[in-house]
Coordinates of C-alpha atoms in Angstrom, one line a residue:
M1 CA 166.4 44.7 26.7
G2 CA 166.1 43.0 23.3
K3 CA 168.3 40.6 21.4
P4 CA 171.0 41.9 19.0
G5 CA 169.6 42.3 15.5
A6 CA 166.0 42.4 16.8
L7 CA 163.3 44.6 15.1
V8 CA 161.4 46.7 17.6
L9 CA 157.9 47.8 16.5
D10 CA 156.5 50.5 18.8
V11 CA 152.7 50.4 18.3
G12 CA 151.7 52.1 21.5
S13 CA 150.8 55.7 21.9
N14 CA 151.0 57.9 24.9
R15 CA 150.7 61.6 25.5
V16 CA 153.5 62.9 27.8
G17 CA 153.9 66.6 28.4
G18 CA 151.6 67.5 25.5
T19 CA 153.7 65.4 23.1
L20 CA 152.5 62.2 21.4
G21 CA 155.0 59.3 21.7
G22 CA 155.3 55.5 21.9
D23 CA 155.7 53.0 24.7
V24 CA 159.2 51.9 23.9
A25 CA 162.2 53.9 25.1
V26 CA 164.0 53.6 21.8
A27 CA 167.1 55.6 23.0
S28 CA 167.8 53.0 25.7
L29 CA 167.6 50.2 23.1
A30 CA 169.8 52.0 20.5
P31 CA 172.8 49.7 20.7
V32 CA 170.7 46.5 20.5
P33 CA 168.1 46.4 17.8
S34 CA 169.0 46.6 14.1
A35 CA 165.9 48.6 13.3
S36 CA 163.0 50.3 15.1
T37 CA 159.8 52.0 14.2
P38 CA 159.2 54.9 16.6
A39 CA 155.6 56.0 17.3
P40 CA 153.8 58.1 16.2
V41 CA 155.7 58.0 12.8
G42 CA 156.1 54.3 13.0
V43 CA 153.4 51.8 12.3
G44 CA 150.3 53.9 13.0
A45 CA 149.2 54.0 9.4
I46 CA 149.7 50.3 9.1
S47 CA 147.5 49.7 12.2
V48 CA 144.7 51.9 10.8
A49 CA 144.9 50.1 7.4
M50 CA 144.8 46.7 9.0
L51 CA 141.8 47.7 11.3
R52 CA 140.0 48.9 8.2
N53 CA 140.7 45.7 6.3
T54 CA 139.5 43.6 9.3
M55 CA 136.3 45.6 9.5
L56 CA 135.6 45.2 5.8
Q57 CA 136.2 41.4 6.0
S58 CA 133.8 41.2 9.0
F59 CA 131.2 43.2 7.1
E60 CA 131.6 40.9 4.0
R61 CA 131.2 37.8 6.2
S62 CA 128.2 39.1 8.0
S63 CA 126.6 40.1 4.7
A64 CA 127.2 36.7 3.2
I65 CA 125.6 35.0 6.3
S66 CA 122.5 37.2 6.3
S67 CA 121.9 36.8 2.5

């Protein structure tokens, strides 16, 4: 149960019955949060973009150290 007006970000992914879905039971939270991002349509692309960004930053740092 969340607080009224809360934002729920479902970043998990599970395969249930051949269907990809998230970790949060959004339907049970429906009266509480003001917004939610259901998986897999939710923040998946953001997670991938941030992972890419972090990898590039790590590569740049390691290249600067070895130069």
